[in-house]
Amino acid sequence: MKTVIETKNLVRKFGEAQTQVTALSNVSTHIEEGEFTAIIGPSGSGKTTLLQLIGGLDEPDSGDVFLSGTNIANMSGRQLSDFRRDHIGFIFQSYNLIPVLSAQENIEYIMLLQGIDEKDRKTRVQEMLALVGLEGLGDRRPAQLSGGQQQRVAVARAMASKPDIILADEPTANLDSTTGIALLDMMRDLNAQMNMTFVFSTHDQKIMDRADRLIHLEDGIVHLDEIRNS
Amino acid sequence: MLFVFSMSLLEGSWSNVVDIFTLDHTGHIQVHKDDYAKRPKIHKTIENPAVVETTLKNHEDVTGWAPRVYSSALAYGGNKTSIARIFGIDPELEPTVTRILQKVSAGQYFSAQPNADGYFPAMIGRGLANSLRLDVGDEIVLISSGADGSIANDIFIITAIIGNTTSFDRLGVFLPLTVAQEFLSIGGEVHEFALLARNKHDNEQLAVELQSLMPSLNVSPWQQIEATFYRTMQSDKQGNYFTMALIVFIVFIGVLNTVLMSVLERTKEFGVLKSIGCRPSELVKLIFIETVMLASISISVGLALILPVIVWFTEVGIKLDISVDMGGVVFDTMKGDLSAYVVFMPMGFMLLTAALISLPPGLRAARILPRVALGSH
Ligand SMILES: Nc1ncnc2c1ncn2[C@@H]1O[C@H](COP(=O)(O)OP(=O)(O)O)[C@@H](O)[C@H]1O
Ligand SMILES: [Mg+2]
């Protein structure tokens, strides 16, 4: 097994002096290739903060993040964005699709950044739409899609660049439970098919039941790290 | 666009006004003896007009020139009298400098020939025609004093009425040059040469050049002849440029604000782009291109809308109901000036402005941490 994500003594604080909140204190963990891991914990426990630090969207006060062995603190802004482009896919709680672009343009955009030529892009977009079960809806804008469909577009976008790691922050929180479970099952299948490493956060019991591994966060501290081979 | 338009109008209206009076009478440059321009006296004549004629004829930047003599007189028509101003002009040469042919409002432009009865022709201003109740074909009697102190008086036949009651020459009596010279007993001498420059904007330089060719005479550009008017025009232009600079500044702030707001509003979108791997430099480029494209589109649309108006203004102009008297020049048609300067200067300025304006928000978007960008709405 190869370690794709490693955090060492991550500390992240917000605010100053009296009002200072320690969102993460000394989080050290590693995640292996192909794992399907859930970060769980009540609201405010530091799940979003941890995922953002792992993806390099935020900077820790101290401690380090290693992705495939490289310390991201040593990367320049451009190297980091190139790394994100080629190796990480993000899925957000509130979908965050670009409203003026159609579903397929949203998926295509990242491949445009990667410099993939048009023909390959178009085939890959169709592939991705099929993979998330949205064949024929590619021309629609985000506003013309349901929440579940938008999140599927977001999953397709995250996976379009063939990343090694998918980071998903409460991907099902805005969806009703049936849609949420369907989305998660889809992610699970993709994980099995493609050997991509999935790390997602949730505080929903039914969702976390589908993970191989549960990292319990509470007040910024890892309480328990459960491997559950069902 | 307003900017292009007002530049066009400003340049246009002044260049029109200048055209109106230089082509009405002044010409671009005048040549006199001594201080005739300031203190005209009948005896201050250019004694050797042939030399001046040769100089002007041989200069390639002089496109037209005309000799003139002036005097005042008493005019009789029937049982009425009026004071009048005599303009002795060369019937052939005067139209090469002024628009006198177009100013003939009744009758025919004259020649230097006497009629069958031996009377010489005269053309009179509309004001004089009205007050003396004279019309084409009538006789007019002029009484004046000659340069030698003699009393000059003669009868002339009116062949044309010139201009209208607001023209500067409304009380004028135009006589053929040779006739006027004889009437005033000044031989072959003249009071003034008026001339046109090939390029009206270079007239001051041409005046300096001609002065050096004719050191014994006084060569003055119209800016000197009409000094009061020229000062009025300069200060009006300056005032207008100031106003325009102010407008441009306000527009600049407005555009900056719009661009900044749209970038701020889309902070989250840029955060998303960054988190999926858009490079900071690509973001700057994106914002730059979007802003410049937006500016180009709005400029094109604006230009498409305003260009016909400018062209129409340049070609036709608005006939003002009330003629405006500007520094002594009657200004009854408002026209624009269409030139590359007027159109492209403001356009280029707007594009450059847009390009510059896009940079600060672009750089800001490039630097911001995705977490911060994602958190904003
Ligand atoms: N931008 C911020 N400013 C101040 N405090 C913050 C900020 N972001 C998160 N926090 C605080 O950090 C802690 C962890 O937040 P977060 O990682 O969002 O938790 P979770 O995602 O588990 O709900 C919370 O106490 C939260 O209030
Ligand atoms: Mg959260």
XYZ file of C-alpha atoms and ligand atoms in Angstrom:
635
model
C 0.000 0.000 0.000
C 1.164 3.473 -0.914
C 0.559 6.476 1.334
C -0.983 9.258 -0.755
C -1.877 11.707 1.998
C 0.045 12.311 5.177
C -0.489 15.066 7.742
C 2.006 15.763 10.521
C 1.001 17.728 13.620
C -1.371 20.004 11.735
C -2.453 23.045 13.751
C -4.909 25.622 12.429
C -6.244 28.467 14.546
C -8.713 31.197 13.627
C -9.054 34.653 15.173
C -6.923 36.492 17.699
C -6.273 36.302 21.440
C -9.446 35.789 23.546
C -11.657 34.882 20.630
C -9.135 32.488 19.113
C -10.519 29.123 18.080
C -8.289 26.114 17.523
C -9.928 24.384 14.588
C -7.300 21.650 14.418
C -4.735 20.742 17.023
C -1.971 18.318 16.166
C -3.704 16.237 13.564
C -1.420 13.488 12.305
C -2.780 10.839 10.011
C -2.101 9.030 6.778
C -4.348 7.781 4.065
C -3.439 4.981 1.686
C -4.041 4.678 -2.013
C -7.548 3.534 -2.934
C -9.061 4.021 0.503
C -12.642 5.217 0.930
C -12.366 7.286 4.068
C -14.925 9.396 5.944
C -13.967 12.195 8.283
C -16.767 12.383 10.777
C -17.626 14.584 13.705
C -20.178 17.149 14.815
C -20.466 20.530 13.216
C -17.483 22.718 14.128
C -15.193 19.800 14.807
C -12.729 20.793 12.058
C -13.691 18.552 9.113
C -13.761 21.332 6.509
C -10.542 22.815 7.835
C -8.747 19.475 7.566
C -9.913 18.840 4.001
C -8.927 22.355 2.922
C -5.474 21.976 4.411
C -5.006 18.648 2.677
C -5.994 20.200 -0.646
C -3.772 23.238 -0.178
C -6.752 25.589 -0.208
C -5.648 26.904 3.170
C -2.354 27.143 5.012
C -1.719 25.617 8.474
C -0.270 27.605 11.382
C 2.128 24.735 11.917
C 2.609 21.174 10.781
C 2.898 19.744 7.284
C 0.862 18.080 4.560
C 2.568 15.558 2.286
C 0.881 14.496 -0.905
C 2.480 11.465 -2.524
C 5.528 12.235 -0.412
C 5.885 15.916 -1.368
C 5.505 18.619 1.278
C 3.023 21.092 -0.235
C 4.424 23.940 1.880
C 7.496 23.819 -0.367
C 5.483 24.279 -3.544
C 5.104 27.628 -5.303
C 1.613 28.938 -5.998
C 1.866 27.714 -9.541
C 3.227 24.273 -8.659
C 0.457 23.876 -6.114
C -2.253 24.824 -8.589
C -0.756 22.489 -11.183
C -0.651 19.731 -8.574
C -4.285 20.328 -7.678
C -5.197 20.356 -11.349
C -3.510 17.026 -12.084
C -3.882 15.077 -8.846
C -6.786 16.343 -6.735
C -10.499 16.628 -7.377
C -12.703 18.727 -5.103
C -16.366 18.295 -4.335
C -18.037 20.966 -2.213
C -21.092 20.860 -0.029
C -22.765 23.594 -2.090
C -21.722 22.136 -5.501
C -19.967 25.372 -6.552
C -20.539 24.894 -10.233
C -19.846 27.938 -12.385
C -23.345 29.266 -13.044
C -22.727 30.722 -16.494
C -21.304 27.497 -17.889
C -23.362 24.458 -18.940
C -22.854 21.128 -17.172
C -20.496 19.855 -19.830
C -18.538 23.127 -19.923
C -18.112 22.895 -16.169
C -16.683 19.404 -16.587
C -14.595 20.426 -19.574
C -13.003 23.469 -17.989
C -10.384 21.630 -15.991
C -9.301 19.631 -19.042
C -8.973 22.918 -20.893
C -6.575 24.006 -18.170
C -4.719 20.731 -18.563
C -4.273 21.456 -22.256
C -6.134 18.360 -23.426
C -7.152 18.710 -27.061
C -10.739 19.307 -28.004
C -11.617 15.883 -29.364
C -10.383 14.049 -26.262
C -12.121 16.593 -24.053
C -15.476 16.044 -25.717
C -15.206 12.235 -25.475
C -14.136 12.431 -21.847
C -17.023 14.790 -21.007
C -19.504 12.312 -22.479
C -17.822 9.486 -20.578
C -18.044 11.412 -17.338
C -21.681 12.357 -17.866
C -22.481 8.686 -18.457
C -20.483 7.665 -15.404
C -22.549 9.913 -13.124
C -25.776 9.048 -14.888
C -26.450 12.388 -16.538
C -26.425 11.425 -20.222
C -28.239 14.011 -22.299
C -28.245 16.712 -19.652
C -24.871 18.177 -20.605
C -26.322 21.290 -22.193
C -28.164 22.390 -19.088
C -26.917 25.132 -16.846
C -26.567 24.427 -13.118
C -29.767 26.362 -12.381
C -31.681 23.963 -14.636
C -30.554 20.903 -12.665
C -31.711 19.505 -9.318
C -29.371 19.541 -6.324
C -28.554 15.859 -6.749
C -27.849 16.363 -10.447
C -25.664 19.393 -9.747
C -23.637 17.399 -7.253
C -23.227 14.644 -9.844
C -21.866 17.248 -12.256
C -19.507 18.320 -9.478
C -18.377 14.699 -9.050
C -17.857 14.425 -12.804
C -15.879 17.656 -12.777
C -13.727 16.425 -9.893
C -12.995 13.162 -11.684
C -12.568 14.529 -15.218
C -8.898 15.305 -14.747
C -8.282 11.688 -13.626
C -6.958 12.757 -10.222
C -5.433 10.406 -7.655
C -7.363 11.895 -4.789
C -10.951 13.117 -4.470
C -11.683 15.386 -1.520
C -15.387 15.888 -0.776
C -16.633 18.174 2.000
C -20.076 17.008 3.128
C -21.096 16.194 -0.450
C -24.527 14.964 0.609
C -25.425 17.581 3.202
C -27.618 19.573 0.807
C -29.331 16.494 -0.627
C -32.284 14.514 0.673
C -31.276 11.211 2.166
C -32.199 8.953 -0.758
C -30.364 11.174 -3.251
C -27.440 11.463 -0.841
C -27.126 7.704 -0.451
C -27.394 7.199 -4.220
C -24.612 9.729 -4.749
C -22.435 8.049 -2.187
C -23.016 4.632 -3.698
C -22.004 6.047 -7.022
C -18.814 7.444 -5.494
C -18.191 4.079 -3.907
C -18.491 2.333 -7.284
C -16.142 4.801 -8.904
C -13.683 4.261 -6.094
C -13.778 0.531 -6.696
C -13.553 0.812 -10.482
C -10.820 3.380 -10.724
C -8.790 2.947 -7.577
C -9.072 6.662 -6.800
C -8.577 7.623 -3.178
C -11.715 9.209 -1.706
C -11.750 11.324 1.446
C -15.107 12.827 2.366
C -16.597 14.393 5.462
C -20.054 13.822 6.846
C -22.052 13.817 10.029
C -24.766 11.617 8.622
C -24.907 8.109 10.090
C -26.221 6.401 6.940
C -23.493 7.985 4.863
C -20.622 7.133 7.168
C -21.806 3.528 7.279
C -20.639 3.184 3.678
C -16.999 4.114 4.390
C -14.069 1.674 4.859
C -12.480 3.876 7.395
C -13.776 6.492 9.820
C -11.618 9.265 11.235
C -13.486 10.736 14.209
C -12.782 14.422 14.813
C -13.869 16.305 17.878
C -12.776 19.866 18.703
C -9.941 19.547 16.230
C -8.535 16.360 17.693
C -8.573 12.895 16.115
C -10.434 10.785 18.657
C -10.634 7.513 16.935
C -9.447 6.012 13.670
C -11.540 2.999 12.743
C -10.828 0.661 9.880
C -13.962 -1.301 9.077
C -13.621 -3.980 6.520
C -17.156 -4.885 5.811
C -18.939 57.605 -26.450
C -20.187 60.826 -25.117
C -16.550 61.636 -24.941
C -15.929 60.992 -28.657
C -19.019 62.973 -29.438
C -18.185 65.981 -27.339
C -14.593 66.010 -28.597
C -15.937 65.996 -32.113
C -18.345 68.804 -31.357
C -15.787 70.893 -29.528
C -13.127 70.597 -32.184
C -15.784 70.875 -34.828
C -17.604 73.891 -33.531
C -14.457 75.899 -33.078
C -12.953 74.878 -36.355
C -16.268 75.864 -37.894
C -16.330 79.227 -36.256
C -12.781 79.827 -37.392
C -13.735 78.774 -40.909
C -16.771 80.976 -40.862
C -14.936 84.184 -40.196
C -11.652 83.422 -41.932
C -13.510 82.450 -45.081
C -16.032 85.242 -44.627
C -13.490 87.967 -44.700
C -10.330 87.692 -42.614
C -8.465 84.992 -44.499
C -5.817 83.002 -42.645
C -3.176 85.699 -42.892
C -3.195 89.413 -43.672
C -0.493 91.728 -44.932
C -0.539 95.450 -44.082
C 1.619 98.527 -44.037
C 2.788 99.486 -40.529
C 0.009 99.268 -37.924
C -2.881 99.480 -40.390
C -4.443 96.415 -38.761
C -4.808 98.275 -35.434
C -5.165 101.881 -36.622
C -6.397 101.982 -40.175
C -5.722 105.284 -41.976
C -6.397 105.808 -45.623
C -2.812 106.824 -46.363
C -1.198 103.723 -44.789
C -1.044 101.859 -48.068
C 1.154 99.100 -49.384
C 3.058 101.109 -52.030
C 4.375 98.266 -54.135
C 1.586 95.659 -54.296
C 3.211 93.993 -57.312
C 6.084 92.779 -55.107
C 3.657 91.301 -52.603
C 1.661 89.712 -55.400
C 4.759 88.030 -56.788
C 5.766 86.765 -53.353
C 2.328 85.306 -52.672
C 1.902 83.893 -56.159
C 5.218 82.073 -55.934
C 4.726 80.604 -52.470
C 3.422 77.059 -52.703
C 1.628 77.138 -49.328
C -0.487 80.131 -50.322
C -3.611 78.798 -52.011
C -5.392 82.078 -52.559
C -4.809 85.791 -52.082
C -6.688 89.022 -52.622
C -5.786 92.729 -52.436
C -8.195 95.165 -50.753
C -8.719 98.845 -50.082
C -10.985 100.246 -47.392
C -12.638 103.514 -46.581
C -15.808 104.854 -45.098
C -18.334 106.919 -46.941
C -21.735 108.488 -46.868
C -24.229 106.697 -49.037
C -27.343 108.210 -50.606
C -30.189 106.219 -52.058
C -33.170 108.268 -53.211
C -33.789 110.669 -50.309
C -32.194 108.539 -47.573
C -28.629 108.540 -46.265
C -26.503 106.168 -44.292
C -22.878 105.714 -43.398
C -21.247 102.935 -45.343
C -17.993 101.039 -45.461
C -16.246 100.780 -48.794
C -14.560 97.484 -49.633
C -12.484 97.637 -52.760
C -11.986 94.070 -53.894
C -10.542 92.394 -56.936
C -13.532 90.648 -58.576
C -11.401 87.716 -59.720
C -9.093 87.287 -56.752
C -11.484 87.876 -53.832
C -13.342 84.556 -54.359
C -10.033 82.680 -54.002
C -9.921 83.778 -50.349
C -13.504 84.288 -49.190
C -16.935 82.861 -49.814
C -18.199 86.120 -51.247
C -19.772 84.355 -54.244
C -22.015 82.386 -51.897
C -22.993 85.540 -50.072
C -24.692 87.090 -53.081
C -28.317 87.007 -51.909
C -29.799 88.902 -54.848
C -28.515 89.970 -58.263
C -25.218 89.027 -59.825
C -21.625 89.087 -58.651
C -19.966 92.061 -60.319
C -17.070 92.574 -62.734
C -14.776 95.590 -63.076
C -16.517 96.748 -66.284
C -18.767 99.843 -66.427
C -22.270 99.443 -67.866
C -23.481 100.900 -71.159
C -24.053 104.293 -69.585
C -20.496 104.352 -68.144
C -21.510 103.695 -64.530
C -19.437 101.272 -62.475
C -21.079 98.433 -60.486
C -21.341 98.107 -56.721
C -22.580 95.347 -54.435
C -24.098 96.478 -51.133
C -24.764 94.813 -47.789
C -28.302 93.795 -46.852
C -28.399 96.305 -43.992
C -27.589 99.200 -46.257
C -30.047 97.988 -48.888
C -32.784 97.893 -46.263
C -32.114 101.271 -44.718
C -31.738 103.046 -48.036
C -34.602 100.997 -49.568
C -32.386 100.058 -52.502
C -32.509 96.993 -54.703
C -30.605 95.461 -57.572
C -30.504 97.876 -60.542
C -30.879 101.021 -58.398
C -28.314 103.812 -58.215
C -26.301 104.576 -55.117
C -24.321 107.743 -54.527
C -21.141 107.627 -52.422
C -19.392 110.603 -50.888
C -16.013 110.198 -49.245
C -12.645 111.910 -49.023
C -9.670 110.805 -51.081
C -6.188 110.126 -49.769
C -5.074 113.468 -51.171
C -7.781 115.356 -49.266
C -10.036 115.808 -52.267
C -13.774 115.153 -52.084
C -14.699 111.909 -53.768
C -18.209 111.350 -55.054
C -19.704 109.181 -57.712
C -22.767 107.209 -58.786
C -22.738 103.388 -58.903
C -25.269 100.841 -60.110
C -26.162 98.098 -57.657
C -25.646 94.657 -59.200
C -25.974 92.523 -56.078
C -27.015 92.432 -52.436
C -24.511 90.731 -50.153
C -25.139 88.692 -47.001
C -27.869 89.399 -44.442
C -28.570 92.001 -41.775
C -26.263 90.273 -39.262
C -23.222 89.966 -41.545
C -20.205 92.054 -40.642
C -20.524 93.702 -44.071
C -24.197 94.591 -43.695
C -23.281 98.266 -44.200
C -20.647 97.495 -46.842
C -20.359 98.755 -50.376
C -18.176 96.478 -52.477
C -16.476 98.177 -55.405
C -14.116 96.664 -57.962
C -10.567 97.272 -56.719
C -9.495 99.585 -59.552
C -12.697 101.600 -59.243
C -12.198 102.006 -55.493
C -8.546 103.003 -55.962
C -9.519 105.731 -58.396
C -12.473 106.863 -56.254
C -10.159 107.247 -53.250
C -7.248 108.641 -55.268
C -4.708 106.096 -54.026
C -3.352 105.068 -57.403
C -2.443 101.419 -57.659
C -1.812 101.008 -53.932
C -3.792 98.802 -51.544
C -4.444 98.617 -47.804
C -4.380 94.915 -47.318
C -3.702 91.504 -48.741
C -5.689 88.607 -47.308
C -4.578 85.077 -48.086
C -5.343 81.449 -47.370
C -2.801 78.864 -46.239
C -2.749 75.370 -47.704
C -3.171 73.993 -44.200
C -5.198 76.268 -41.974
C -3.561 74.821 -38.849
C -0.113 75.919 -40.016
C -1.059 79.520 -40.712
C 0.977 81.035 -37.874
C 4.127 79.366 -39.128
C 3.418 80.486 -42.668
C 2.935 84.058 -41.397
C 6.401 84.012 -39.829
C 7.873 82.758 -43.081
C 6.118 85.398 -45.198
C 7.148 88.098 -42.758
C 10.797 87.258 -43.358
C 10.183 87.505 -47.109
C 8.530 90.918 -46.732
C 10.385 92.653 -43.902
C 9.059 96.111 -44.703
C 5.420 95.085 -44.212
C 3.407 93.570 -41.382
C 2.265 89.979 -41.799
C -0.286 88.815 -39.206
C -2.097 85.519 -38.743
C -5.824 85.732 -38.010
C -5.077 84.915 -34.383
C -3.525 88.402 -34.141
C -6.070 90.193 -36.255
C -8.892 88.720 -34.192
C -6.955 88.613 -30.928
C -9.986 89.080 -28.685
C -11.868 86.334 -30.402
C -8.837 84.056 -30.339
C -8.463 84.488 -26.599
C -12.147 83.740 -26.064
C -11.805 80.583 -28.124
C -8.682 79.409 -26.318
C -10.194 79.855 -22.893
C -13.408 78.187 -24.000
C -11.424 75.215 -25.313
C -9.447 74.992 -22.115
C -12.609 75.115 -20.087
C -14.040 72.353 -22.226
C -10.936 70.215 -21.984
C -11.102 70.582 -18.249
C -14.732 69.499 -18.239
C -13.846 66.543 -20.409
C -10.936 65.556 -18.217
C -13.384 65.599 -15.337
C -15.866 63.434 -17.237
C -13.105 61.003 -18.154
C -12.043 60.828 -14.545
C -15.586 60.107 -13.409
C -15.973 57.475 -16.130
C -12.665 55.963 -15.063
C -13.815 55.678 -11.460
C -17.150 54.287 -12.624
C -15.527 51.625 -14.776
C -13.050 50.767 -12.057
C -15.908 50.357 -9.640
C -17.886 48.153 -12.016
C -14.920 45.926 -12.761
C -14.014 45.696 -9.106
C -17.573 44.876 -8.104
C -17.953 42.202 -10.750
C -14.658 40.634 -9.731
C -15.574 40.813 -6.048
C -18.956 39.288 -6.761
C -17.267 36.448 -8.557
C -14.627 35.870 -5.889
C -16.212 32.537 -5.086
C -16.129 31.499 -8.717
C -12.431 32.331 -8.882
C -11.953 30.340 -5.666
C -13.561 27.355 -7.374
C -11.371 27.806 -10.436
C -8.323 27.933 -8.205
C -9.312 24.831 -6.286
C -9.720 22.869 -9.495
C -6.238 23.928 -10.523
C -6.423 27.234 -12.349
C -3.024 28.937 -12.076
C -2.863 32.418 -10.542
C -1.470 33.779 -13.812
C -4.324 32.175 -15.726
C -6.802 33.956 -13.482
C -5.174 37.327 -14.135
C -5.291 36.587 -17.845
C -8.915 35.525 -17.661
C -9.994 38.684 -15.860
C -7.886 40.827 -18.178
C -9.341 39.298 -21.317
C -12.897 39.468 -20.003
C -12.573 43.123 -19.085
C -10.944 44.151 -22.339
C -13.493 42.186 -24.328
C -16.316 43.788 -22.439
C -14.808 47.207 -23.038
C -14.321 46.461 -26.741
C -17.891 45.340 -27.114
C -19.291 48.362 -25.370
C -17.004 50.660 -27.341
C -18.040 49.053 -30.635
C -21.707 49.245 -29.779
C -21.308 52.817 -28.602
C -19.380 53.763 -31.701
C -21.903 52.109 -33.982
C -24.575 54.177 -32.288
C -22.722 57.463 -32.216
C -20.836 57.377 -35.518
C -23.853 58.111 -37.718
C -24.683 61.016 -35.426
C -21.145 62.367 -35.682
C -21.076 61.913 -39.441
C -24.416 63.637 -39.726
C -23.197 66.446 -37.527
C -20.072 66.793 -39.612
C -21.899 66.722 -42.919
C -25.070 68.540 -42.093
C -25.004 69.989 -38.623
C -27.893 71.462 -36.707
C -29.242 74.691 -38.052
C -29.728 76.715 -34.922
C -33.001 78.615 -34.691
C -31.288 81.572 -33.165
C -27.919 82.402 -34.567
C -25.374 82.716 -31.815
C -23.006 85.628 -31.974
C -19.649 84.384 -30.731
C -16.991 87.030 -30.363
C -18.463 88.861 -33.329
C -18.861 85.794 -35.518
C -22.315 84.661 -36.384
C -22.617 81.004 -35.642
C -25.847 79.550 -36.903
C -24.982 75.931 -37.734
C -23.524 73.509 -35.241
C -21.257 70.969 -36.860
C -18.926 68.245 -35.681
C -15.385 67.518 -36.698
C -14.694 63.931 -37.759
C -11.086 62.896 -37.646
C -9.076 59.911 -36.528
C -7.980 61.972 -33.561
C -11.505 62.639 -32.449
C -12.644 59.021 -32.793
C -9.640 56.918 -31.889
C -8.147 59.027 -29.142
C -11.048 58.460 -26.737
C -11.463 54.824 -27.878
C -7.844 53.974 -27.338
C -8.040 55.745 -24.042
C -11.046 53.694 -22.942
C -9.403 50.396 -23.935
C -6.220 51.273 -22.160
C -8.218 52.307 -19.131
C -10.108 49.025 -19.108
C -6.892 47.048 -19.470
C -5.236 48.909 -16.619
C -8.308 48.719 -14.448
C -8.548 44.946 -14.786
C -5.117 44.418 -13.303
C -5.593 45.224 -9.593
C -8.682 43.021 -9.138
C -7.032 40.345 -11.277
C -3.947 40.299 -9.104
C -6.095 40.303 -6.008
C -8.041 37.276 -7.268
C -4.784 35.544 -8.111
C -3.335 35.973 -4.631
C -6.295 35.243 -2.424
C -6.339 31.867 -0.633
C -9.017 29.599 -2.082
C -10.448 29.049 1.417
C -11.087 32.783 1.784
C -12.491 33.046 -1.730
C -14.790 30.065 -1.249
C -16.084 31.461 1.999
C -17.307 34.677 0.375
C -20.593 35.048 -1.430
N -12.831 31.570 8.696
C -12.995 31.225 9.997
N -12.883 32.180 10.936
C -13.026 31.872 12.231
N -13.287 30.668 12.670
C -13.418 29.656 11.794
C -13.275 29.892 10.392
N -13.450 28.734 9.732
C -13.687 27.795 10.688
N -13.664 28.362 11.906
C -13.837 27.668 13.180
O -13.019 26.517 13.187
C -13.702 25.445 13.739
C -13.751 24.282 12.781
O -14.544 24.651 11.665
P -14.830 23.684 10.464
O -13.542 23.089 10.010
O -15.616 24.455 9.452
O -15.731 22.567 11.115
P -16.711 21.510 10.422
O -16.444 21.530 8.972
O -16.390 20.230 11.076
O -18.109 21.955 10.746
C -15.088 25.953 14.144
O -15.077 26.262 15.503
C -15.260 27.178 13.322
O -16.054 28.096 14.029
Mg -17.717 21.916 7.405
